[in-house]
XYZ file of C-alpha atoms in Angstrom:
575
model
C -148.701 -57.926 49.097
C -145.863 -57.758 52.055
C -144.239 -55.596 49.434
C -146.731 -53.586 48.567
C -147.677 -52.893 51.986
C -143.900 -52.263 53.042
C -143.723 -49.806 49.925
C -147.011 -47.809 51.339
C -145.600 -47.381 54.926
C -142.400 -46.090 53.683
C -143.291 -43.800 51.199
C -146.459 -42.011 52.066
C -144.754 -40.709 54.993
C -142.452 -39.158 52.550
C -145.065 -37.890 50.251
C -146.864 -35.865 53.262
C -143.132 -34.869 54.671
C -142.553 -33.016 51.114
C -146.199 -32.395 50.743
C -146.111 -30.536 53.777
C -142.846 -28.541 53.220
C -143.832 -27.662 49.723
C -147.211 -26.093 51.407
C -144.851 -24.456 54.056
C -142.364 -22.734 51.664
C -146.027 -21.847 49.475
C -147.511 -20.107 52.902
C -143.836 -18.244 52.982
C -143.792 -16.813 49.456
C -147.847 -16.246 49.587
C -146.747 -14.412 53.062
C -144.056 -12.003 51.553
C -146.409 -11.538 48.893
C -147.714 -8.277 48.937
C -145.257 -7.039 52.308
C -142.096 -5.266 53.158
C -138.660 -6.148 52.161
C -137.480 -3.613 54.544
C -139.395 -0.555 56.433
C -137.532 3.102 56.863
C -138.331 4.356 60.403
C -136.933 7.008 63.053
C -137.025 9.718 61.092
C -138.766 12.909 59.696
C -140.267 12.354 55.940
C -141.171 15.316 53.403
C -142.897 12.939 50.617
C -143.214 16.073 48.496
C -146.406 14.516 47.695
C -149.142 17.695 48.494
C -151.746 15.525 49.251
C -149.903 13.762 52.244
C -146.739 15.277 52.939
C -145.476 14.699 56.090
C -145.316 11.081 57.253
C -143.319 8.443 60.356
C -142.430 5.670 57.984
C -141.989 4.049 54.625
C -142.315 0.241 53.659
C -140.677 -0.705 50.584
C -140.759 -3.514 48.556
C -138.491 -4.294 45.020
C -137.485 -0.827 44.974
C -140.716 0.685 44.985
C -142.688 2.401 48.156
C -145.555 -0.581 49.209
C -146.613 1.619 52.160
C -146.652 5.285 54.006
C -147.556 6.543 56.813
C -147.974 6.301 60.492
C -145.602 3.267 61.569
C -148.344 1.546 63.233
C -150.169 1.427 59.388
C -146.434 0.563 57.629
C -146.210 -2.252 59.952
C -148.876 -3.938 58.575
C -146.964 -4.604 55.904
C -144.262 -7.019 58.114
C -143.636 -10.186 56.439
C -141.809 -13.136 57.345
C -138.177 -11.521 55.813
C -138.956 -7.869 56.072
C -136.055 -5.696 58.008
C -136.422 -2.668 59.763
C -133.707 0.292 58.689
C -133.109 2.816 61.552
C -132.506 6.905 59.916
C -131.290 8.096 62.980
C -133.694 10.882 63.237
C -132.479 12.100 59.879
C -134.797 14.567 57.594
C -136.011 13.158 54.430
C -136.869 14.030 50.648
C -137.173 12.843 47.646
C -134.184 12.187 45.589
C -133.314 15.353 43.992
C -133.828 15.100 40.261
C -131.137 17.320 38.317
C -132.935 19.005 35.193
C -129.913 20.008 33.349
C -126.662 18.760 33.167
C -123.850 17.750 31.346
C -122.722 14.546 33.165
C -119.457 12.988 30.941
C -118.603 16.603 29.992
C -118.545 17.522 33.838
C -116.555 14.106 34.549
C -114.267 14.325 32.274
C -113.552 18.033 33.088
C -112.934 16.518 37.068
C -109.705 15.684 35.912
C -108.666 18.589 34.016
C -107.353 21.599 34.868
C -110.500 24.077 36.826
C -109.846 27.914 37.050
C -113.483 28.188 38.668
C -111.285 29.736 41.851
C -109.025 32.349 39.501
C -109.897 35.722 40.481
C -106.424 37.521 38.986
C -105.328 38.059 35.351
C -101.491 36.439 37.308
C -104.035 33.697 39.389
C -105.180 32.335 35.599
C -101.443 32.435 34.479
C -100.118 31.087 37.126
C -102.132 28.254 37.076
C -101.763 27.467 33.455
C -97.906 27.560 34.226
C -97.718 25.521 36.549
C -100.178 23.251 34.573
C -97.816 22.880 31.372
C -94.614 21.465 33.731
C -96.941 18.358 33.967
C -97.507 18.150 29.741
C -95.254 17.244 27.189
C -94.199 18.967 24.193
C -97.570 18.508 21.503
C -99.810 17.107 24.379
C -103.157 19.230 24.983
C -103.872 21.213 28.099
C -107.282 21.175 28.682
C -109.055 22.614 31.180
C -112.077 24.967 32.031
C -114.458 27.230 34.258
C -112.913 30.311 34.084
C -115.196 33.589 34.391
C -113.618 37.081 33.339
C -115.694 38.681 35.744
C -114.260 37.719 38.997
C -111.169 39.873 37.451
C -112.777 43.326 36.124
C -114.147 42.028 32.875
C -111.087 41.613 30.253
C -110.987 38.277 28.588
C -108.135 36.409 28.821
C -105.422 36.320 26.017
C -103.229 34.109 24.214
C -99.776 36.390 24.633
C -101.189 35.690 28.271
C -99.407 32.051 28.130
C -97.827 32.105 25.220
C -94.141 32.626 26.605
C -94.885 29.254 28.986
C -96.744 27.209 26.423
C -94.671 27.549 23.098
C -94.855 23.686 22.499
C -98.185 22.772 24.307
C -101.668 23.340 22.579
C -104.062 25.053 24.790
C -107.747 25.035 25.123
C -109.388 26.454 28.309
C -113.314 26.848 28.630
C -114.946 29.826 29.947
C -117.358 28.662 32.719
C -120.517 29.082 30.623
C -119.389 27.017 27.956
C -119.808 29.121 25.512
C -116.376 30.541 24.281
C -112.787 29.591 25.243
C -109.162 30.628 25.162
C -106.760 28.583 22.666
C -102.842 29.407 22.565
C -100.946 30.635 19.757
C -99.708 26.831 19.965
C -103.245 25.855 19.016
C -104.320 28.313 16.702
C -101.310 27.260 14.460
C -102.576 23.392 14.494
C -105.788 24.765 13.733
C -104.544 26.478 10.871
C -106.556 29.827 12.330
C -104.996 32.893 10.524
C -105.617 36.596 11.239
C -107.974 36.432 7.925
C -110.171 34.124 8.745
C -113.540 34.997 8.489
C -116.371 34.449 11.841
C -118.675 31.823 11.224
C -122.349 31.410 11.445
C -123.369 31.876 15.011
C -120.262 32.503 16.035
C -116.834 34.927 16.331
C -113.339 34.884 16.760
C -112.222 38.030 19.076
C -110.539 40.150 17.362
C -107.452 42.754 19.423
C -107.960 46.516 17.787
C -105.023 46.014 15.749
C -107.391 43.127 14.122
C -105.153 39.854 15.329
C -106.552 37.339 16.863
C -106.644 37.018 20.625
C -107.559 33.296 20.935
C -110.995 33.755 22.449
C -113.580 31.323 20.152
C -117.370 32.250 20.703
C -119.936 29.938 20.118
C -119.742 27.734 16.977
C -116.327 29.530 16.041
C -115.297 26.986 19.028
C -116.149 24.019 16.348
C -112.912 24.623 14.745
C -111.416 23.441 17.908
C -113.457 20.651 18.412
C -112.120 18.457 15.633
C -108.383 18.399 17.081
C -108.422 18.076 20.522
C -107.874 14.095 21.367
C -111.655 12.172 21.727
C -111.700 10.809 25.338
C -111.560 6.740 24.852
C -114.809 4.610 25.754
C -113.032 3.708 29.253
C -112.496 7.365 29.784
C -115.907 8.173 29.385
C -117.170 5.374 30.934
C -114.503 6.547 33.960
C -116.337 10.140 33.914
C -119.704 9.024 34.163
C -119.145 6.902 37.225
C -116.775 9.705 38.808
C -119.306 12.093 37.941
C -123.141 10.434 39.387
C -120.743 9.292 42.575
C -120.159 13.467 43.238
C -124.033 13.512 42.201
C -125.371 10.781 44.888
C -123.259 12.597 47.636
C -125.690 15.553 46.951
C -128.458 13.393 47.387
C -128.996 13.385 43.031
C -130.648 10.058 42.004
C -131.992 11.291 38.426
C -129.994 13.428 35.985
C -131.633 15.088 32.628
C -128.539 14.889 30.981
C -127.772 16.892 27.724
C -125.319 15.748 27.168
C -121.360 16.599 25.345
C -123.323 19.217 23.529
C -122.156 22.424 23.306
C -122.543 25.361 20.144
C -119.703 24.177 17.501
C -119.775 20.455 19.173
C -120.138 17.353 16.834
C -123.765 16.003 17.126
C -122.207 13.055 16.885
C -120.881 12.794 20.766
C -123.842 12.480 22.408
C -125.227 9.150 20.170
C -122.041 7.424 20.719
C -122.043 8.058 24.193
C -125.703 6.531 24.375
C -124.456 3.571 23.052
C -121.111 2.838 24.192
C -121.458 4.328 27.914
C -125.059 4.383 28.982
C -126.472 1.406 27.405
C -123.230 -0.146 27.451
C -123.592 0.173 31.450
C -127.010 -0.344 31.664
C -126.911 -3.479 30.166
C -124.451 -4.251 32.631
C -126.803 -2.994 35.175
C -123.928 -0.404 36.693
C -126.285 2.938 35.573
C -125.444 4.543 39.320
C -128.195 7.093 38.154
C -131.612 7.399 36.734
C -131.052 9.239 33.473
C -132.907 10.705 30.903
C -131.164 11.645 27.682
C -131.843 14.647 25.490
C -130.368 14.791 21.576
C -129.207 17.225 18.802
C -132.502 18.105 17.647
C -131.182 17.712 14.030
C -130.936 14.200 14.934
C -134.608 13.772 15.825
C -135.621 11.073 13.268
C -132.440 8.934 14.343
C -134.263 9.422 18.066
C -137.338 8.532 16.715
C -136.076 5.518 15.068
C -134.180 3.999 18.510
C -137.510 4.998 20.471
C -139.572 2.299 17.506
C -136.602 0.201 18.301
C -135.809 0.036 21.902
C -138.962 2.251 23.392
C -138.406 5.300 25.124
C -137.787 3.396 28.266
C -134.668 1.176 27.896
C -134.724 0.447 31.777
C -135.811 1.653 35.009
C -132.311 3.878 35.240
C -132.297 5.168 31.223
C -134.621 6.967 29.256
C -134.240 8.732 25.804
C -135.461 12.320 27.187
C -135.876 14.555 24.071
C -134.006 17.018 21.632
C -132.102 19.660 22.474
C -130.925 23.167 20.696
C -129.148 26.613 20.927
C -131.177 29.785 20.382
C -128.335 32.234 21.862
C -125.171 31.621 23.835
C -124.468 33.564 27.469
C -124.880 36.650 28.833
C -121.442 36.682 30.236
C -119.807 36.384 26.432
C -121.963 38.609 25.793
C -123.741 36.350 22.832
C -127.323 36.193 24.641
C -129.489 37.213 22.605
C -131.695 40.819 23.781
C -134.554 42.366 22.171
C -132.213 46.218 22.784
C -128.569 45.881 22.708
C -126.453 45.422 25.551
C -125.236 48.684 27.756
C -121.477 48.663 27.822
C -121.410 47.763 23.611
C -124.695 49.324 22.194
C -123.349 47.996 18.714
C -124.421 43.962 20.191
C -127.165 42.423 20.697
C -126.092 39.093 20.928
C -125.308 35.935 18.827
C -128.913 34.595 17.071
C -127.408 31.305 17.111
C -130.730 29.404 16.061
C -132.392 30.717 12.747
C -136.138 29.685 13.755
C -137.089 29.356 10.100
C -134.333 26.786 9.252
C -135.362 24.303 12.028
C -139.176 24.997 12.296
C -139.713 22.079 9.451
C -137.452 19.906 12.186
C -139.341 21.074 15.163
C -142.761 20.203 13.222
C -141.608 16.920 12.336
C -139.895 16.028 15.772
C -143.193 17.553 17.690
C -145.562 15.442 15.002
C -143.620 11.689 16.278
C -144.567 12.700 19.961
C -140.588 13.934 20.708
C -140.061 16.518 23.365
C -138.140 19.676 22.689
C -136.140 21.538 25.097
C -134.511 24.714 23.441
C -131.578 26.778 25.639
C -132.563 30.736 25.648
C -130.978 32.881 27.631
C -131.643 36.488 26.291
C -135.011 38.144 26.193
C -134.659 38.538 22.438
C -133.991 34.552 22.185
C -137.008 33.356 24.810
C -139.485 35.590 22.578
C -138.725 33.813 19.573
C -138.522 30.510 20.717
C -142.055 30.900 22.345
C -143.504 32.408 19.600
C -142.196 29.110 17.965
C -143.540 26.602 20.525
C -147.186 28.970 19.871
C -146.681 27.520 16.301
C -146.223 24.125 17.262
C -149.329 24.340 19.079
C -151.088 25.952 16.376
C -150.100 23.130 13.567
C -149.974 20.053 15.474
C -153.066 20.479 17.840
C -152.917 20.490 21.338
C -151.537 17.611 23.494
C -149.314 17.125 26.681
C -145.744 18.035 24.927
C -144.067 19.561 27.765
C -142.118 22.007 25.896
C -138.852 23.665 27.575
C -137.169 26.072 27.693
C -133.522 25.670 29.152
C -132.364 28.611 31.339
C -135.264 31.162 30.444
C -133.023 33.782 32.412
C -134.251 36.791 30.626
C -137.700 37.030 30.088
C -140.299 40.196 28.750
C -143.379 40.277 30.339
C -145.034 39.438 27.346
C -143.007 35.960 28.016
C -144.180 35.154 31.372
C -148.031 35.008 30.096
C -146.956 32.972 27.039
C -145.052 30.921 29.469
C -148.458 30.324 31.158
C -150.937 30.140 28.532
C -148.622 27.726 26.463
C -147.859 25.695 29.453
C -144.483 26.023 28.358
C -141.813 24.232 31.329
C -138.724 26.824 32.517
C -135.871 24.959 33.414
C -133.417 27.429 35.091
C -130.219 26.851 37.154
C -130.453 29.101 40.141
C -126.677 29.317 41.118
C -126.748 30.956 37.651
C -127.876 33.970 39.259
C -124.947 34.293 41.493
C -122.562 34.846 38.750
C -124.750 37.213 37.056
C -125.547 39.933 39.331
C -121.893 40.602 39.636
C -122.461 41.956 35.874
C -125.424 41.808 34.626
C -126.077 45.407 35.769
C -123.460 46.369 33.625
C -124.385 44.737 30.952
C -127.845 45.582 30.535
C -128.201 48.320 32.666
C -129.664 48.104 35.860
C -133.147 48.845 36.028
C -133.568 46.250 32.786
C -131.773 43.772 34.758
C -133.828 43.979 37.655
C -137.155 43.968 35.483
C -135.690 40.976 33.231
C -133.577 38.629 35.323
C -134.698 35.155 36.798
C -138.305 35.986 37.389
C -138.893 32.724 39.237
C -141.464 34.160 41.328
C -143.014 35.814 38.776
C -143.275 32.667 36.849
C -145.010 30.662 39.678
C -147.333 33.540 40.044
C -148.474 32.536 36.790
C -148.686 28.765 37.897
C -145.529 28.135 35.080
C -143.841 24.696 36.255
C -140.139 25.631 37.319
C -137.981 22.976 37.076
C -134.492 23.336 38.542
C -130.896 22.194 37.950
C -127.383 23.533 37.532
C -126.482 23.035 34.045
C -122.974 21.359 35.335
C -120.355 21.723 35.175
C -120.928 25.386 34.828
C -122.271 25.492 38.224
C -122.054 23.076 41.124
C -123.833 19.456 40.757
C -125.567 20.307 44.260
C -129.035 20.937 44.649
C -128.770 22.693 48.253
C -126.946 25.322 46.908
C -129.163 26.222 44.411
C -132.230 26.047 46.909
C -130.220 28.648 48.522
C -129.858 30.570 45.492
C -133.250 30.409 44.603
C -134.406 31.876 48.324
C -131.722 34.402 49.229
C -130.294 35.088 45.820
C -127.541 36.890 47.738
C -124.101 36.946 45.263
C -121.125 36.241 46.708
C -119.372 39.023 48.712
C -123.430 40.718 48.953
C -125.679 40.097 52.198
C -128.245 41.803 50.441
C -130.392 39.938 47.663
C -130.519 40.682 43.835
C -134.334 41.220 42.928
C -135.338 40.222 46.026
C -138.593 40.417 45.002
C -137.911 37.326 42.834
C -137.087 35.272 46.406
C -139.092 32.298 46.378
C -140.060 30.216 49.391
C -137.975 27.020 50.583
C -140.850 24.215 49.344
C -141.138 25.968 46.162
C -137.410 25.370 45.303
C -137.466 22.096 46.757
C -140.215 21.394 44.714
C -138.258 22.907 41.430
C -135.260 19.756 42.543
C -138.042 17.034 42.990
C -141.325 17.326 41.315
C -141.476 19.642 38.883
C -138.489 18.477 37.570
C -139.964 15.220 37.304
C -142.838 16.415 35.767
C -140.461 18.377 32.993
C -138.798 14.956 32.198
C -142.223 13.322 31.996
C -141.162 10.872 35.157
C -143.589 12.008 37.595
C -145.377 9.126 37.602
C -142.094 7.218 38.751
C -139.889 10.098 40.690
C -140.106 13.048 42.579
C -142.100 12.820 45.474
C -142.395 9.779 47.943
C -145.584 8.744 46.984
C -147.009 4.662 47.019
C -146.024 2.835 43.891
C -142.644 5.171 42.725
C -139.377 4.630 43.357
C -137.589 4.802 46.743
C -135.131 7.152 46.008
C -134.764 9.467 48.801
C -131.823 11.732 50.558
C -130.879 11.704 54.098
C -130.692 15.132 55.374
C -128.766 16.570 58.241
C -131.527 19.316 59.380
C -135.097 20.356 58.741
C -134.310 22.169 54.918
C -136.929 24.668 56.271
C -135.993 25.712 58.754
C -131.734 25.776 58.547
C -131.330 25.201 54.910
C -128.052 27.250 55.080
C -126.794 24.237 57.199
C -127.934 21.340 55.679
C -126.052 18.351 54.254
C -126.607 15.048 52.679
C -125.837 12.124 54.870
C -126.891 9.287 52.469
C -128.470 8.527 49.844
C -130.696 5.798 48.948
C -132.076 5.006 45.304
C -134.463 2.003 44.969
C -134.599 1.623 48.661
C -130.834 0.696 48.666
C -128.229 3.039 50.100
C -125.669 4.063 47.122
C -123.875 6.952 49.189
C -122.914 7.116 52.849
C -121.277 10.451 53.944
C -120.313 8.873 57.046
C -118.061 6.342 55.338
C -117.875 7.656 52.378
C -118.814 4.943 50.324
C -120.979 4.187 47.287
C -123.024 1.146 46.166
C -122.715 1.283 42.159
């Protein structure tokens, strides 16, 4: 019984001690259940959100916004380990969400050569001189972003470079993406003679003499393609992160990305890049970005197929977005497609690179498993057709939320703004676009049917059509700020006076086009675009009120899940 008695004295004091800590580490959790791991404050926050846009502070908790509001009401939300982060009186918004983009196309091109600053015929051969010292003999030069404009007009040449690349292939893109310039050098790998006939939604420029000048158009440019060394897995993987860390300094947390598609590409890029680089990273959990990935529509019942395997939501950072195709190529190659022919060659009306009867029974199909279609038009001529396609869909597979788009929509007939609107169909234009434009689209299409045509984004929210913006990079720049510019002065460079400045939209409304209606177009609203209870905290750190001095704004940080992943004041990135 002494025992007994011993063995009660000792341990039920050490039952109640761990009885009682157990409780006390229970009253912890149950106390950080349902509170703040940390609580923004000290600053000025545009949620975006129209029904309360203008808050003092945000409580977050697992990456998510718990709590908005006055601080007073966020406070309530203080738990035993939440932690206060000071914004230094910084302006915030939601993370900008990038509509269209090319993100391992753009990185990759980082570290090539760029002739987006060549403004001289001896400017674009000087640079490709000096470009070739660094290559030896058989080694590509690669390189892109060139725009025939900024020097009168006159596409570049082959017997340009030809003297100081005799022994180096060459293969520069024009900044649209939609032809390029190849070398003598290159033309002879690719086994191009003078004979050789154009292709099917394409052309090979032709001198008057009826040689070849080395300027591929549109799918012509797939006769490239198949030559010019595939990047390796680490190089891609290289580009992605080099490209989303030049993204989160411009306060980009979400990219629609379409991927290494291009008129002429293999369809086959973009699938291996979803494997070996995004879900290859996100399984790694190093996805620096939210993305959301669009396909080759041809390749809709292989998307349809990963989606029964995997679900369209792989994570919280990747998403398989949609299907993607070409309807026309660019104004500035002059392969947009226009309902009249084009002023300065009244023989062209542009490149009709999509034959809508050959893919309707894909579209159909694709439409019929739920997938989302996103079609680039760029000419008048193109954006009727593909509408009056999308009006089919609608007829044949009933009506439901499908959130068709249009990519770039930068021509449009009036007729297209109310089909726009009645069809609910999503534009998803690139303001900077515009910029580059004006300088020629006058010429081009004459003026008064470029004013009456071109970029109608008012217009288009007059008739309550969802604008969602982005840049299409690396054509333009990967930052949203410029293109809210764009979008409200619409002044081209060299010009203080706007192009169709009727067409000037107001500050919010381009905000909005970076934020939530491009989270809408992407069918992410729910998670993204506005700092509303329950989404993400992804927000930017702004220098100044955007409405007020939006010509002097910059990011100062970024934060994406609540976590800062870009700091402009060191520099650095969390990835």
């Amino acid at each position: 019984m002494a025992i007994y008695g011993l063995l009660i004295v000792l341990v039920v004091p050490l039952c109640l001690t761990v009885i009682y800590h157990f409780l006390l580490l229970r009253r912890s959790s149950f106390s950080q259940e349902g509170m703040a791991d940390v609580i923004f404050k000290n600053a000025t926050f545009y949620t975006g959100d129209p029904r309360r846009p203008w808050v003092d502070a945000i409580a977050v908790q697992k990456g998510r916004i718990l709590e908005l509001g006055a601080l007073d009401v966020v406070e309530k939300k203080i738990g035993p380990h939440t932690c206060y982060e000071d914004l230094n009186g910084g302006f915030i918004v939601p993370g900008f969400v990038e509509s269209h983009a090319h993100v391992i196309s753009g990185g990759l091109q980082m570290l090539q050569v760029n002739f987006q600053d060549v403004s001289t015929q001896n400017e674009f051969i000087e640079k490709v001189k000096i470009a070739a010292r660094e290559k030896q003999s058989g080694q590509w030069l690669l390189g892109g972003g060139w725009n025939n404009e900024r020097w009168g007009g006159e596409l570049p040449r082959a017997s340009w470079i030809d003297v100081y690349t005799q022994d180096i292939p060459v293969w520069i893109y024009r900044m649209d993406g939609h032809m390029g310039l190849a070398n003598s050098k290159a033309l002879q790998i690719l086994g191009i003679i003078g004979n050789i006939s154009d292709p099917e939604g394409g052309k090979l420029v032709r001198s008057k003499d009826g040689g070849l000048t080395g300027i591929l158009i549109d799918s012509a440019m797939k006769l490239v393609a198949d030559y010019i060394p595939e990047p390796t897995i680490k190089e891609r993987r290289d580009a992605l992160v080099r490209a989303s860390k030049l993204a989160l300094s411009n306060g980009i947390t979400t990219v629609v990305d379409f991927g290494r598609f291009f008129p002429g590409s293999p369809t086959t890029d973009v699938w291996d890049d979803f494997h070996n680089v995004y879900k290859w990273m996100d399984k790694k959990g190093s996805l620096p970005l939210r993305f959301s990935i669009f396909f080759p529509l041809e390749t809709w019942s292989d998307v349809y197929t990963q989606i029964r395997l995997t679900g369209q939501r792989l994570s919280q950072n990747l998403k398989i977005g949609g299907l993607k195709a070409f309807a026309d190529g660019s104004l500035g190659s002059g392969t947009a497609f226009f309902n009249e022919p084009y002023a300065d060659d009244p023989s062209n009306y542009g490149l009709e690179i999509l034959n809508t009867e050959s893919v309707m029974n894909d579209v159909l199909q694709a439409d019929k498993m739920g997938l989302q279609i996103a079609i680039h038009a760029i000419g008048d001529g193109a954006n009727d057709r593909i509408l009056a396609l999308y009006q089919s869909i609608n007829k044949s597979n009933g009506q439901r939320d499908r959130r068709l788009r249009i990519e770039h929509a930068q021509h449009l007939s009036q007729n297209a703004l109310d089909i726009f609107s009645s069809e609910q169909i999503i534009a998803s234009m690139q303001p900077e676009h515009l910029l580059d434009d004006a300088n020629f689209a006058s010429k081009k299409l004459g003026e008064e049917r470029a004013s009456r045509i071109s970029y109608l984004f008012k217009s288009l929210l007059m008739k309550n059509v969802t604008l969602a913006f982005g840049s299409d990079w690396p054509v333009a720049h990967l930052n949203p700020l410029k293109g809210i510019i764009a979008a409200t002065e619409r002044r081209p460079p060299g010009s203080s006076l706007p192009w169709i400045p009727s067409e000037c939209i107001e500050v919010h409304d381009a905000l909005r086009g970076y934020t939530l209606a491009a989270a809408y177009a992407a069918f992410l609203e729910n998670e993204i675009g506005s700092l509303t209870q329950g989404k993400f905290a992804d927000f930017a750190v702004l220098s100044e009120d955007i409405f007020h001095a939006h010509a002097e704004v910059s990011v100062l940080a970024t934060y994406k899940g609540g976590i800062k992943v870009f700091s402009k004041e060191t520099t650095d990135f969390v990835l």
